[in-house]
Short mmCIF file of C-alpha atoms in Angstrom, two decimals:
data_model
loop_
_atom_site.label_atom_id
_atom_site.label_comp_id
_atom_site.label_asym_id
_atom_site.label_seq_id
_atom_site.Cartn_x
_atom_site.Cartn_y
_atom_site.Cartn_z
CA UNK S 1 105.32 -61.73 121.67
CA UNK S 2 107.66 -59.76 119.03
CA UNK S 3 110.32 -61.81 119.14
CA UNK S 4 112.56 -59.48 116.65
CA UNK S 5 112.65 -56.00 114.48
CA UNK S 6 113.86 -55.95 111.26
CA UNK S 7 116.32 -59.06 111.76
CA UNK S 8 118.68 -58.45 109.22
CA UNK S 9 121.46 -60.37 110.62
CA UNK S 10 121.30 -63.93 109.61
CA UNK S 11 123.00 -65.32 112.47
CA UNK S 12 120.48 -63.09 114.78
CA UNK S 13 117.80 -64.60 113.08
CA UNK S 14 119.24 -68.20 113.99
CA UNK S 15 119.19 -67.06 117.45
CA UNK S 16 115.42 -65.84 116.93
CA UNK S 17 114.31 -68.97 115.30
CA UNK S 18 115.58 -71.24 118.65
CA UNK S 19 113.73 -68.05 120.52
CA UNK S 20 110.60 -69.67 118.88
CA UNK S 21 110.70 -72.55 118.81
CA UNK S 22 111.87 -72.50 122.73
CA UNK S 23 108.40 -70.03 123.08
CA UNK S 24 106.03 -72.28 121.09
CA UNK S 25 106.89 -75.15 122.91
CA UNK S 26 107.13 -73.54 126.41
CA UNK S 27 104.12 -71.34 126.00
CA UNK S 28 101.75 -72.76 123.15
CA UNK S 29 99.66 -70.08 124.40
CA UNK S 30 101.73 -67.36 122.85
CA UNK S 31 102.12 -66.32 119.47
CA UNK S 32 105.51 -65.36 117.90
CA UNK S 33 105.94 -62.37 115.93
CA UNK S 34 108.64 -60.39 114.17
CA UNK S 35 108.47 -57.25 112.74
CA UNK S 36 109.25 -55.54 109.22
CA UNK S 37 108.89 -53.16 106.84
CA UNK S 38 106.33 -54.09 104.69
CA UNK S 39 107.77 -52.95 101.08
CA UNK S 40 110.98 -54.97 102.05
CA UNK S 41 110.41 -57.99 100.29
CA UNK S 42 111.53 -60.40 99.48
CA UNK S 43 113.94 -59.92 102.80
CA UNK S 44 110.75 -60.62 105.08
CA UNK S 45 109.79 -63.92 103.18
CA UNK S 46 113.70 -64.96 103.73
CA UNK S 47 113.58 -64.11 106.77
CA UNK S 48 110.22 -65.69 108.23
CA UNK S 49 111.51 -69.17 106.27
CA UNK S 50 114.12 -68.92 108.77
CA UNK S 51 112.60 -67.70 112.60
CA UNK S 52 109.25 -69.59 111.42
CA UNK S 53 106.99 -67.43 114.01
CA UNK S 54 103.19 -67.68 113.82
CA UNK S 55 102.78 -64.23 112.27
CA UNK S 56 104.86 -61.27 110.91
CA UNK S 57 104.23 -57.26 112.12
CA UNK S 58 104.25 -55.66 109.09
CA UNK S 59 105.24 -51.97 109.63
CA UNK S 60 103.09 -49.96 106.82
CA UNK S 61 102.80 -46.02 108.09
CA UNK S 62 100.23 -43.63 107.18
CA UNK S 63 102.83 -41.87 105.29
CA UNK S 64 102.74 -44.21 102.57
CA UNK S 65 100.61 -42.35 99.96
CA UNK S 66 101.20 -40.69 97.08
CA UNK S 67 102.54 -37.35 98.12
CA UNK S 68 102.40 -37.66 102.26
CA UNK S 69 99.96 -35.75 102.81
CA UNK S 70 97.14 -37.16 99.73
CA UNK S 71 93.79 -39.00 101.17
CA UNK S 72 94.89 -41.66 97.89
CA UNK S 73 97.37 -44.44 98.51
CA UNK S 74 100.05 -44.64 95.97
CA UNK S 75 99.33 -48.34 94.18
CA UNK S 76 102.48 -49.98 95.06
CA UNK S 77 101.12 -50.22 98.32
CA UNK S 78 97.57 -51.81 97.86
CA UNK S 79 100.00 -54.22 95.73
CA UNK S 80 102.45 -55.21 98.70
CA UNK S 81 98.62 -55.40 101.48
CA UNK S 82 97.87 -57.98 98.81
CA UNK S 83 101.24 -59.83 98.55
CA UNK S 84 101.51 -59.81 102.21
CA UNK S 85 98.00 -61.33 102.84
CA UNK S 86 98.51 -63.95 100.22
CA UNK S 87 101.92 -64.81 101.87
CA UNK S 88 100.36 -65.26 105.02
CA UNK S 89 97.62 -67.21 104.02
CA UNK S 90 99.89 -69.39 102.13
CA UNK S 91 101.85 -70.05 105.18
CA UNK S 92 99.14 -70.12 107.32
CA UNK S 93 100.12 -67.63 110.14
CA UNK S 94 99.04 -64.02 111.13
CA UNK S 95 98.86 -60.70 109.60
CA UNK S 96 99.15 -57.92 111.11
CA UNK S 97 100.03 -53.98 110.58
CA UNK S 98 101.97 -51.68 113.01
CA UNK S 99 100.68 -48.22 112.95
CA UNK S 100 103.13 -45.99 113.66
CA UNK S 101 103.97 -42.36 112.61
CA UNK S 102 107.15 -39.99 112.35
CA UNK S 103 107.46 -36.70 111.55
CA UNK S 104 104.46 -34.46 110.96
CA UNK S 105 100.65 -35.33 112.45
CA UNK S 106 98.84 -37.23 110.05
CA UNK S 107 95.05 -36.44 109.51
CA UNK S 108 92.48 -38.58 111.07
CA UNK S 109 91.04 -39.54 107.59
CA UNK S 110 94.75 -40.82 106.00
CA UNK S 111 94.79 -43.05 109.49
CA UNK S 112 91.38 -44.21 108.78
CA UNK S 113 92.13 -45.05 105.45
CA UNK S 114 95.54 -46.75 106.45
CA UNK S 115 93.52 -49.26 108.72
CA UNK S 116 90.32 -49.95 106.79
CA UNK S 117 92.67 -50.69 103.98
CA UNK S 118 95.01 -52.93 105.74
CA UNK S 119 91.44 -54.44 107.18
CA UNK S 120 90.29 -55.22 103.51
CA UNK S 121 93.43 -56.68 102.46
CA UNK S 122 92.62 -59.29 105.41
CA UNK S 123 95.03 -57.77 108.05
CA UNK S 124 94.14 -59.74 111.09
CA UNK S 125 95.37 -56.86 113.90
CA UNK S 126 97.56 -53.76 114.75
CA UNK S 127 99.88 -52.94 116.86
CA UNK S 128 100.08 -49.40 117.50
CA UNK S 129 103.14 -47.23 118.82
CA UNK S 130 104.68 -43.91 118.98
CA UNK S 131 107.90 -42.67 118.96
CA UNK S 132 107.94 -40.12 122.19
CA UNK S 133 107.16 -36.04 121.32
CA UNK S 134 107.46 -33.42 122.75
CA UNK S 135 106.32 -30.67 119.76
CA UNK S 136 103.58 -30.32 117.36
CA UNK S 137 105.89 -30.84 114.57
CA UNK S 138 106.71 -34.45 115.90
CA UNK S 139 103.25 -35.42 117.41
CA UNK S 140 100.89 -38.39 116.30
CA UNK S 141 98.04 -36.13 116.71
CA UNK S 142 96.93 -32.76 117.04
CA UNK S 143 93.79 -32.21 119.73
CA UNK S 144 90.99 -29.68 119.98
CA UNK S 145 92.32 -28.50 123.19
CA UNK S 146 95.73 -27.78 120.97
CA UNK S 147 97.72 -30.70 123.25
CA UNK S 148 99.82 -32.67 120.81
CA UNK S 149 100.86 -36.81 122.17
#
């Protein structure tokens, strides 16, 4: 269960933390998550110190490359798959990426390479969403019979 996005607020993430402790307890079943951006660090390490869930959502989007629109990732971002792996290793809790894109389609082979990356770093699942469209421009992909979603 995502228990927060992006808690910035520190008394929010007070509120979160007794949110998981309250689910852990209540439903050991359950994993608690929060999400953030994944080349916000060291805000995400502060922040999971605090709300202590069993795994962080790390949003890294298939626009992260060198130029947008490149097959290549730029480095800084095999760097931060590596320092968020070790992290959660370290800690002992999940890793996982969000796959999400805004803007302009992305090609099937950059979202291939987004995931297989994020699976050889160690990522340990995705969560997938979209932000609604209603125009090619906007859509997460583009179909053979031209319908955009």
């Amino acid at each position: 269960m995502q228990i927060a996005d992006e808690p910035y607020d520190k008394e929010e993430q007070l509120l979160y933390a007794e949110q998981t402790k309250w689910l852990l307890e209540d439903h050991p079943d359950k994993l608690a998550l929060f999400c953030m951006q994944i080349t916000d660090q060291p805000k995400w390490q502060q922040m999971w110190e605090v709300i202590r869930t069993d795994g962080i959502i790390f949003q890294w989007y298939p626009y992260y490359t060198s130029n947008g629109k490149s097959l290549d990732l730029a480095p800084y971002a095999y760097g931060m798959l590596g320092f968020c792996v070790k992290f959660c290793k370290n800690k002992e809790i999940g890793f996982l990426v969000a796959r999400g894109v805004g803007g302009p389609p992305r090609s099937d082979s950059l979202l291939r390479l987004n995931t297989y990356a994020a699976l050889a770093y160690g990522c340990e699942g995705f969560i997938d969403w979209r932000w609604g469209t209603t125009t090619k421009e906007s859509g997460y992909a583009w179909y053979k019979d031209k319908k955009y979603q």
